[in-house]
CSV table of C-alpha atoms in Angstrom, one decimal:
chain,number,residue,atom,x,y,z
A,28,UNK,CA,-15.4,13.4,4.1
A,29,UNK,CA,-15.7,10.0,2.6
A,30,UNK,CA,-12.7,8.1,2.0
A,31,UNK,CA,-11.7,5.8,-1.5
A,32,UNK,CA,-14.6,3.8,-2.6
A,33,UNK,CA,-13.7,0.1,-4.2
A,34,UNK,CA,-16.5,-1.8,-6.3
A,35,UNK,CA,-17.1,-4.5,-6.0
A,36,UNK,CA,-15.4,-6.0,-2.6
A,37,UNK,CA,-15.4,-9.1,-3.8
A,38,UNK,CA,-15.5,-10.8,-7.6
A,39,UNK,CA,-15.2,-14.2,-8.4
A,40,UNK,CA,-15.1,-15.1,-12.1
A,41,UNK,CA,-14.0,-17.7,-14.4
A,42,UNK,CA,-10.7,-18.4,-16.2
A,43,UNK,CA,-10.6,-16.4,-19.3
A,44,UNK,CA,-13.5,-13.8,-18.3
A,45,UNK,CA,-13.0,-10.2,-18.5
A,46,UNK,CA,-13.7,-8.3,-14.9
A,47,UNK,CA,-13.9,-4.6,-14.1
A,48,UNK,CA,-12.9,-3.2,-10.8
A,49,UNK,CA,-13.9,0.2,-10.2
A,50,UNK,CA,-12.6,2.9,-8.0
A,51,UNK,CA,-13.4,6.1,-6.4
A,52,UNK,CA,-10.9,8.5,-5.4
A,53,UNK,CA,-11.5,11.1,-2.4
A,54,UNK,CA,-12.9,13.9,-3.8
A,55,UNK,CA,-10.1,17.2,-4.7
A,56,UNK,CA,-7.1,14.5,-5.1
A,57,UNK,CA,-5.9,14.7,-8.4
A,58,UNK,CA,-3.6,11.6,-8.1
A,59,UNK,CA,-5.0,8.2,-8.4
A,60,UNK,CA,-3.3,4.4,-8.3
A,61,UNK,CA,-3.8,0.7,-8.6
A,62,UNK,CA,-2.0,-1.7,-6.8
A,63,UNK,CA,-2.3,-5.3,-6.6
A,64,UNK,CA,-1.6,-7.5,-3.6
A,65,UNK,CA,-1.1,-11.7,-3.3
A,66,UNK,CA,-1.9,-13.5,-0.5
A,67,UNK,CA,0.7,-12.7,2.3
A,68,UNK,CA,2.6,-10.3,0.5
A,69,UNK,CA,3.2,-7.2,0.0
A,70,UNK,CA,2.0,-4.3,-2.0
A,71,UNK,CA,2.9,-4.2,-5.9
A,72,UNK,CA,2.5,-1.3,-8.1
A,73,UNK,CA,0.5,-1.2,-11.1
A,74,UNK,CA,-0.4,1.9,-12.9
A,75,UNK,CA,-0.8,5.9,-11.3
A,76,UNK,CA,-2.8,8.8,-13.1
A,77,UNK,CA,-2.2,12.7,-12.4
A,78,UNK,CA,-4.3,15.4,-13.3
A,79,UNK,CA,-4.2,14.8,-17.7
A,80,UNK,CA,-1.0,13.3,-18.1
A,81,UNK,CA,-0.4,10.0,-19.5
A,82,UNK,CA,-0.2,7.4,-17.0
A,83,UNK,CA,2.7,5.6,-15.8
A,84,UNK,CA,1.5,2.1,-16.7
A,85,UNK,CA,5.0,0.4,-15.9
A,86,UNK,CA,3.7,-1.9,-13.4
A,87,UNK,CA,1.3,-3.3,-15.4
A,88,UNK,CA,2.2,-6.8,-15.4
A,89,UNK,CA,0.8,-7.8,-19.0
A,90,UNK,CA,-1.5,-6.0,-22.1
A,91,UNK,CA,-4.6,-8.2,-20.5
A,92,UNK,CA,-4.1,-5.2,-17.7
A,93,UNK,CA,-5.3,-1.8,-18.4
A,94,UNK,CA,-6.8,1.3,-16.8
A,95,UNK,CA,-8.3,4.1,-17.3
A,96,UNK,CA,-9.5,7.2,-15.2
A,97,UNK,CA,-12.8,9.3,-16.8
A,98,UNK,CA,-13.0,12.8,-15.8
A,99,UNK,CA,-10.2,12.7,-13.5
A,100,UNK,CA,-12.1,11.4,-11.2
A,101,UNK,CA,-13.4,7.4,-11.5
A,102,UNK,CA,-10.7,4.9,-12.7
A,103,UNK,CA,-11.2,1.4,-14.0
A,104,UNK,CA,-9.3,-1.4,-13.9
A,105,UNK,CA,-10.0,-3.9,-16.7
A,106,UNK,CA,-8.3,-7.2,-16.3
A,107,UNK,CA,-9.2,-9.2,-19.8
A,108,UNK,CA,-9.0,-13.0,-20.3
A,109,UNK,CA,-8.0,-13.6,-16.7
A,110,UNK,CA,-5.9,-15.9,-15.3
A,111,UNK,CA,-5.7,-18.0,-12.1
A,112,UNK,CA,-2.7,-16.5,-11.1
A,113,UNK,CA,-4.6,-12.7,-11.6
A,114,UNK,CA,-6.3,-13.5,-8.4
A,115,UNK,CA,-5.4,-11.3,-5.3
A,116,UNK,CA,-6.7,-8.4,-3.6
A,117,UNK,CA,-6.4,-4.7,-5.7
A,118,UNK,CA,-6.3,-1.8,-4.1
A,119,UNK,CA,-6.8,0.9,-5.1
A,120,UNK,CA,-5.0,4.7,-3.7
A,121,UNK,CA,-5.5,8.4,-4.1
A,122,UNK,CA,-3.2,12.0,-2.7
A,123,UNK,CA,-3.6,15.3,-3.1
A,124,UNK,CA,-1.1,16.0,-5.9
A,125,UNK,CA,2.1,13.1,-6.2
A,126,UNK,CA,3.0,10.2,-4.7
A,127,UNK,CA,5.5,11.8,-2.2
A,128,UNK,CA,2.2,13.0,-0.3
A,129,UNK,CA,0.1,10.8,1.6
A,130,UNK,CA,-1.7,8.0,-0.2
A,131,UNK,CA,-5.3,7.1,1.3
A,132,UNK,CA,-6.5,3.4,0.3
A,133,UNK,CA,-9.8,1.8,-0.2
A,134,UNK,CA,-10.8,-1.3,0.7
A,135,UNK,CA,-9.9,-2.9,-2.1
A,136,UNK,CA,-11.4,-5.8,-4.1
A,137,UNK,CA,-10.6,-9.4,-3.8
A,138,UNK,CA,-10.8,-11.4,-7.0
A,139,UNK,CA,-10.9,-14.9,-7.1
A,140,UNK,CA,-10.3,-16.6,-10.4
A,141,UNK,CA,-11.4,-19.7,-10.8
B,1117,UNK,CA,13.4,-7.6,8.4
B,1118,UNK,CA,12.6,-9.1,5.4
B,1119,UNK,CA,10.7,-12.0,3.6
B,1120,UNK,CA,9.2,-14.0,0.6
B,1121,UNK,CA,6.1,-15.2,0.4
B,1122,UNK,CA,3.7,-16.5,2.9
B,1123,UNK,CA,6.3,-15.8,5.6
B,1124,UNK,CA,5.9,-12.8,6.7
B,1125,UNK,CA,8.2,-11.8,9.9
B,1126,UNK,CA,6.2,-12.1,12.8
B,1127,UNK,CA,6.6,-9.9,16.0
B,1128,UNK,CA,4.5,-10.8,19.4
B,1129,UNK,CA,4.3,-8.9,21.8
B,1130,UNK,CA,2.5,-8.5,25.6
B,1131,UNK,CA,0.2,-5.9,26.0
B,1132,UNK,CA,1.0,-2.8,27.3
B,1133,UNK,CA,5.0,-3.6,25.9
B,1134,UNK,CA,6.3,-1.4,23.3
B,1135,UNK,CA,7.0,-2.8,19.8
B,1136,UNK,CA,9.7,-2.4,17.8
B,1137,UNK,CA,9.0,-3.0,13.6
B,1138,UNK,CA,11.8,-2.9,11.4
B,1139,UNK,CA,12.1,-2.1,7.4
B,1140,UNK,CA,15.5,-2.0,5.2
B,1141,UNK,CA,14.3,-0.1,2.5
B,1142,UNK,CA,16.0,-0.3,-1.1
B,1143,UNK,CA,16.4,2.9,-2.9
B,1144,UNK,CA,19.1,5.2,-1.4
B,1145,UNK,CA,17.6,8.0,-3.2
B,1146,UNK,CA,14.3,7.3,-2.0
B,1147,UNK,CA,13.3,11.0,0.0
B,1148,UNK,CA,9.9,9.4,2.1
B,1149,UNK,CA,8.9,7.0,4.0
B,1150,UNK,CA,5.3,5.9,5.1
B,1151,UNK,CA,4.4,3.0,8.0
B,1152,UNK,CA,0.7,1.7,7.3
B,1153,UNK,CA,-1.0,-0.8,9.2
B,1154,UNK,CA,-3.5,-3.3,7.4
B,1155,UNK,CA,-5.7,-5.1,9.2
B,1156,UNK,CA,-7.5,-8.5,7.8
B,1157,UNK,CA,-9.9,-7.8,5.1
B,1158,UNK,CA,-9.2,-4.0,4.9
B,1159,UNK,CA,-7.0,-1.5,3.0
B,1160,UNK,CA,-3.7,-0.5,4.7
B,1161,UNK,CA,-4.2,2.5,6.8
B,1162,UNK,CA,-2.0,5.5,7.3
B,1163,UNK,CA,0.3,5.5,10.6
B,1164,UNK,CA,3.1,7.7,10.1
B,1165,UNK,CA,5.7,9.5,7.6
B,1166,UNK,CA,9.1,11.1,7.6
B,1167,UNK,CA,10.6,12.9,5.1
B,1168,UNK,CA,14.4,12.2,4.5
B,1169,UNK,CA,16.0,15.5,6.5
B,1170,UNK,CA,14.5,14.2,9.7
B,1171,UNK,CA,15.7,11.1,11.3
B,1172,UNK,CA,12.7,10.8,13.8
B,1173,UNK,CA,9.0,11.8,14.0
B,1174,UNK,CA,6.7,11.4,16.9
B,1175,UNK,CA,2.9,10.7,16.6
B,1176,UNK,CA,0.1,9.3,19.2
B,1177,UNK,CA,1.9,6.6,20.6
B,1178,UNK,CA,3.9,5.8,17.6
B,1179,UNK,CA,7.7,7.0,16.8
B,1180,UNK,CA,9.6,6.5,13.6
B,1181,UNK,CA,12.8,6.4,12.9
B,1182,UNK,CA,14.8,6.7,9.9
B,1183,UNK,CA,18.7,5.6,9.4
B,1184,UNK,CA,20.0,6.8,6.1
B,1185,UNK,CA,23.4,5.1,6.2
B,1186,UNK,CA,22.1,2.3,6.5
B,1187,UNK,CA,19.0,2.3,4.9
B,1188,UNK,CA,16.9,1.5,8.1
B,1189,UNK,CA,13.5,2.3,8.8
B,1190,UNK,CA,11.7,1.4,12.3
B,1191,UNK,CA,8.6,2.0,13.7
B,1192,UNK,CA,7.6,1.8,17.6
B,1193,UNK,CA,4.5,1.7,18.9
B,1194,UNK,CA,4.1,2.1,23.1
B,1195,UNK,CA,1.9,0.5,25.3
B,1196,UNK,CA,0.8,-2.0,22.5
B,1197,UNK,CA,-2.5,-2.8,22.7
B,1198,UNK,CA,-4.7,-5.5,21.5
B,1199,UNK,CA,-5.9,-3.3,18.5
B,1200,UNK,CA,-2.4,-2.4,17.0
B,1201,UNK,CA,-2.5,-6.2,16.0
B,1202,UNK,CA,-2.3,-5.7,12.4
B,1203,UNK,CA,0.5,-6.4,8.9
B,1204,UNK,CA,2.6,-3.4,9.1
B,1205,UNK,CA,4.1,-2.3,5.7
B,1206,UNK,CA,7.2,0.4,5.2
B,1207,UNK,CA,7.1,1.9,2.4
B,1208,UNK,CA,9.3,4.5,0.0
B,1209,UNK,CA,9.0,6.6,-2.7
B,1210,UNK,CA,11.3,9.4,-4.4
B,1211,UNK,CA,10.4,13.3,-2.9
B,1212,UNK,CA,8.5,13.8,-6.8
B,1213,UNK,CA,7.7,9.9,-7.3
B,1214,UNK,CA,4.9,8.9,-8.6
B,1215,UNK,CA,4.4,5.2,-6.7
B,1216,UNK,CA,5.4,3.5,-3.6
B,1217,UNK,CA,7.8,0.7,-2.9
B,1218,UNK,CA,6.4,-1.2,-0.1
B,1219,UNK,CA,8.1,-3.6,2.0
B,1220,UNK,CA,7.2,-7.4,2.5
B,1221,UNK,CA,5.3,-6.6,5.9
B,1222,UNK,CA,5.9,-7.7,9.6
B,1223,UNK,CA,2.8,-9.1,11.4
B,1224,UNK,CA,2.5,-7.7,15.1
B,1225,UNK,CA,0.5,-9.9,17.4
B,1226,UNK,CA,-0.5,-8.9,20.8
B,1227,UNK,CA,-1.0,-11.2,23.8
B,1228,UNK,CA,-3.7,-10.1,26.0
């Protein structure tokens, strides 16, 4: 079956723009994350949804960060005013059930702000 | 090993020669451990898991091994080839966890 979906691959926006990043689990897995990654590093958590409990947004880095998952299916992550140093590649993630299971990644989308 | 920044460890290797990638990972309680590979431009890709009551795990070509004393994870690949050249990330999470803990990354080249 297909595997996790990232819109769009690549974004360039402005300093101070809003952007959207979209992502579509594999179909069935209830569990869903966002991670962020910098240039030559590694992997850095951001926010994880399960089934209808609340999210665990404690990687969020600031409140220009939020996300949210419709229909336990599609999440969006909005990144508002953004910042120069917002740019990096996000990936998104999706298991079965919980994070001790295997996490299958997208592609990811590479922002650029400018 | 481990690194800040831009400077990621970097491990060359001849083809055909098996590779040996090695992770200290952080959280004694942590109960699994994943390798991915990332290749440029892509999302990292799933190699290998162990869960914390084994101490080794055999895939195609690749073998992982876990060291709880010491917190030590490795990962070795055999008969390297061009294609395993790639950033390969540990990473750990808690048995019920909700996120993983990834480490800095090692970048494997491979002579031809």
């Amino acid at each position: 079956g297909a595997g996790v979906s990232q819109s769009p691959s690549n974004k360039v926006t402005e300093k101070g723009k809003d952007v959207e990043l979209r992502c579509d689990p594999i179909s069935g897995h209830t569990a869903l994350y966002w991670y962020r990654q910098s240039l030559g590093q590694g992997l850095e958590f951001l926010i994880y949804f399960q089934g209808n409990s609340a999210p665990d947004k404690s990687g969020l880095p600031s409140d220009r960060f939020s996300a949210e998952r419709t229909g336990g299916s599609v999440s969006t992550l909005t990144i508002q005013r953004t910042q120069q140093e917002d740019s990096a590649v996000y990936l998104c993630a999706s298991s079965f059930s919980r994070g001790s299971e295997t996490q299958y990644f997208g592609p990811g989308t590479r922002l650029l702000v400018l | 090993g481990e690194s800040v920044g831009l400077h990621l460890p970097t491990l060359s290797v001849q083809e055909g020669d098996n590779s040996i990638i090695n992770c200290a990972y952080s959280n004694s309680a942590s109960d699994y451990f994943i390798w991915y590979k990332q290749e440029s431009g892509k999302g990292p890709q799933f190699i290998i898991d162990i869960r914390s009551n084994m101490d080794k795990r055999q895939g195609q070509r690749v073998t992982v091994l876990l060291n709880k004393t010491v917190k030590h994870l490795s990962l070795q690949i055999a008969a390297t080839q061009p294609g395993d050249s790639a950033v390969y990330f540990c990473a750990e999470t808690l048995e019920y966890g909700n996120k993983l803990v990834f480490g800095a990354g090692t970048i494997l080249r491979v002579k031809s």
